[in-house]
Amino acid sequence: SETLSTKTCDKVSDKGKNPAGFGVARLAPPNEVFNAAPVFDRAGFLARVMGDEELARTIAEAFLDDLPRQIATLASAVVAGDCNQAKQQAHQIKGASANVGGEALRATALAMEQAGQAGNSETLRTLLPELQTRFTELKAAMKNSSCKPPGTPPITSPCAS
C-alpha cells in the first residue's frame, strides 16, 4: 500500500471524503476534552475484570509493555503523513486504553483516529505529543494504584480508589 504524503493526506480532507460526516475542526478543543476525562478509571477497569486484582495486574503489565510500541508505530505514520495508518493505529490505542480505564488517553486516541479519518495530518502532528503525555500520566497512575506486582506497597494517588 502506498504511503500518503502530508500533502495527499490533507487533500483527502479537502475533497470531503469523510464518511463519518464530521470534521476534526468541529470537535471540542483538545484540552477541554482531555481535561474532562480521568487519567485512570481504576473502578471501571476492575469492574471489567469482575474485581480480579491479579487479572487486572496481568492486563495492566501487558498494556504498559505493549503501548510504547503502538505509540511508536503511530508516530511513524504521523511523521510519514500516512493518515490511514495513523487512523488505524489510533483506533487500536483507543481500544486498548479503554479496556484498562485510561480515559484521557482514550479520548486523545479518539481525536487522532478522527483526524486520520478526516485526512488532517496537521491535527495528527499536534495531538501526538498530547497522546504521549497522556500515556505517561496513565502509566504513573497505574503504577501508583494496586495494578502492580503483589507485595509492592501502595502509594497514595488521586487516581487510586
Coordinates of C-alpha atoms in Angstrom, one line a residue:
S1 CA 0.0 0.0 0.0
E2 CA 1.2 3.4 -0.9
T3 CA 2.2 5.8 1.9
L4 CA 0.3 9.0 1.8
S5 CA 2.3 12.2 1.9
T6 CA 1.2 15.1 4.1
K7 CA 0.0 16.9 1.0
T8 CA -2.0 13.9 -0.2
C9 CA -3.4 13.3 3.3
D10 CA -4.7 16.9 3.6
K11 CA -6.0 16.6 0.0
V12 CA -8.3 13.8 1.1
S13 CA -9.8 16.1 3.7
D14 CA -10.2 18.9 1.2
K15 CA -12.2 16.6 -1.2
G16 CA -14.7 16.0 1.6
K17 CA -14.1 12.2 1.7
N18 CA -15.2 11.9 5.3
P19 CA -17.7 9.1 5.5
A20 CA -18.4 9.9 9.2
G21 CA -19.8 13.3 8.1
F22 CA -17.8 15.4 10.5
G23 CA -14.5 17.2 10.6
V24 CA -11.9 17.3 13.3
A25 CA -12.3 21.1 13.4
R26 CA -15.8 20.7 14.8
L27 CA -14.5 18.7 17.8
A28 CA -14.2 20.4 21.2
P29 CA -10.8 22.0 21.8
P30 CA -8.3 19.2 22.8
N31 CA -7.6 20.5 26.3
E32 CA -11.4 20.7 27.1
V33 CA -11.9 17.0 26.0
F34 CA -8.8 15.6 27.7
N35 CA -9.1 17.6 30.9
A36 CA -12.6 16.3 31.4
A37 CA -11.6 12.6 31.1
P38 CA -10.0 11.0 34.1
V39 CA -6.4 9.7 33.6
F40 CA -7.2 6.3 35.1
D41 CA -10.7 4.9 35.9
R42 CA -9.5 2.2 38.2
A43 CA -13.0 1.3 39.4
G44 CA -14.2 0.9 35.8
F45 CA -11.1 -1.3 35.0
L46 CA -11.7 -3.5 38.0
A47 CA -15.4 -3.8 37.0
R48 CA -14.4 -5.0 33.5
V49 CA -12.3 -7.8 35.1
M50 CA -15.0 -8.6 37.7
G51 CA -12.9 -7.4 40.6
D52 CA -10.0 -9.8 39.9
E53 CA -6.9 -7.8 41.1
E54 CA -4.5 -10.4 39.8
L55 CA -6.1 -10.4 36.3
A56 CA -6.0 -6.5 36.4
R57 CA -2.3 -6.6 37.2
T58 CA -1.6 -9.0 34.4
I59 CA -3.6 -6.9 31.9
A60 CA -2.0 -3.7 33.1
E61 CA 1.5 -5.1 32.8
A62 CA 0.8 -6.3 29.2
F63 CA -0.7 -2.9 28.3
L64 CA 2.2 -1.0 29.7
D65 CA 4.7 -3.2 27.9
D66 CA 2.9 -3.0 24.6
L67 CA 1.7 0.5 24.3
P68 CA 5.1 2.2 23.7
R69 CA 5.5 0.0 20.6
Q70 CA 2.0 1.0 19.4
I71 CA 2.7 4.7 20.0
A72 CA 6.0 4.4 18.0
T73 CA 4.0 2.9 15.2
L74 CA 1.5 5.7 15.3
A75 CA 4.3 8.3 15.5
S76 CA 5.9 6.8 12.3
A77 CA 2.6 7.0 10.5
V78 CA 2.1 10.6 11.6
V79 CA 5.7 11.6 10.5
A80 CA 5.1 9.9 7.2
G81 CA 1.8 11.7 6.7
D82 CA 0.0 8.3 6.4
C83 CA -3.4 9.3 7.7
N84 CA -5.0 5.9 7.1
Q85 CA -2.3 4.1 9.0
A86 CA -2.4 6.7 11.8
K87 CA -6.2 6.3 12.0
Q88 CA -5.9 2.5 12.3
Q89 CA -3.2 2.7 14.9
A90 CA -5.0 5.4 16.9
H91 CA -8.1 3.1 16.8
Q92 CA -6.0 0.3 18.4
I93 CA -4.6 2.6 21.1
K94 CA -8.1 3.8 21.8
G95 CA -9.5 0.3 22.3
A96 CA -6.5 -0.8 24.5
S97 CA -6.7 2.3 26.7
A98 CA -10.5 2.0 27.1
N99 CA -10.0 -1.6 28.2
V100 CA -7.7 -0.6 31.1
G101 CA -9.6 2.5 32.1
G102 CA -7.2 5.1 30.5
E103 CA -10.0 7.5 29.7
A104 CA -7.8 10.6 28.9
L105 CA -5.6 8.5 26.7
R106 CA -8.7 7.0 25.0
A107 CA -10.1 10.5 24.4
T108 CA -6.8 11.6 22.8
A109 CA -6.6 8.5 20.6
L110 CA -10.2 9.0 19.5
A111 CA -9.4 12.6 18.4
M112 CA -6.4 11.2 16.5
E113 CA -8.5 8.5 14.9
Q114 CA -11.0 11.1 13.8
A115 CA -8.2 13.3 12.5
G116 CA -6.8 10.4 10.5
Q117 CA -10.3 9.7 9.1
A118 CA -10.6 13.3 8.1
G119 CA -7.2 13.3 6.5
N120 CA -6.0 16.0 8.8
S121 CA -2.2 15.5 9.2
E122 CA -1.7 18.8 11.0
T123 CA -4.1 17.8 13.8
L124 CA -2.4 14.4 14.0
R125 CA 1.0 16.1 14.4
T126 CA -0.5 18.4 17.1
L127 CA -2.1 15.6 19.0
L128 CA 0.8 13.2 19.1
P129 CA 2.7 14.8 21.9
E130 CA -0.6 15.0 23.9
L131 CA -1.1 11.3 23.4
Q132 CA 2.4 10.6 24.6
T133 CA 1.8 12.8 27.7
R134 CA -1.5 11.0 28.4
F135 CA 0.3 7.6 28.3
T136 CA 3.0 8.8 30.7
E137 CA 0.3 10.0 33.1
L138 CA -1.7 6.8 32.8
K139 CA 1.5 4.7 33.4
A140 CA 2.2 6.6 36.6
A141 CA -1.4 6.4 37.8
M142 CA -1.5 2.6 37.1
K143 CA 1.8 2.1 38.9
N144 CA 0.6 4.1 41.9
S145 CA -2.6 2.0 42.2
S146 CA -2.9 -1.6 43.0
C147 CA -2.3 -2.6 39.4
K148 CA 1.3 -3.5 40.1
P149 CA 3.1 -6.7 41.2
P150 CA 2.0 -8.3 44.5
G151 CA 4.0 -7.3 47.6
T152 CA 4.6 -3.8 46.4
P153 CA 3.3 -1.3 48.9
P154 CA 0.6 1.0 47.6
I155 CA 1.4 4.7 47.1
T156 CA -1.4 7.2 47.8
S157 CA -2.6 8.5 44.5
P158 CA -5.6 10.6 43.5
C159 CA -6.2 8.1 40.7
A160 CA -6.4 5.0 43.0
S161 CA -9.7 4.3 44.5

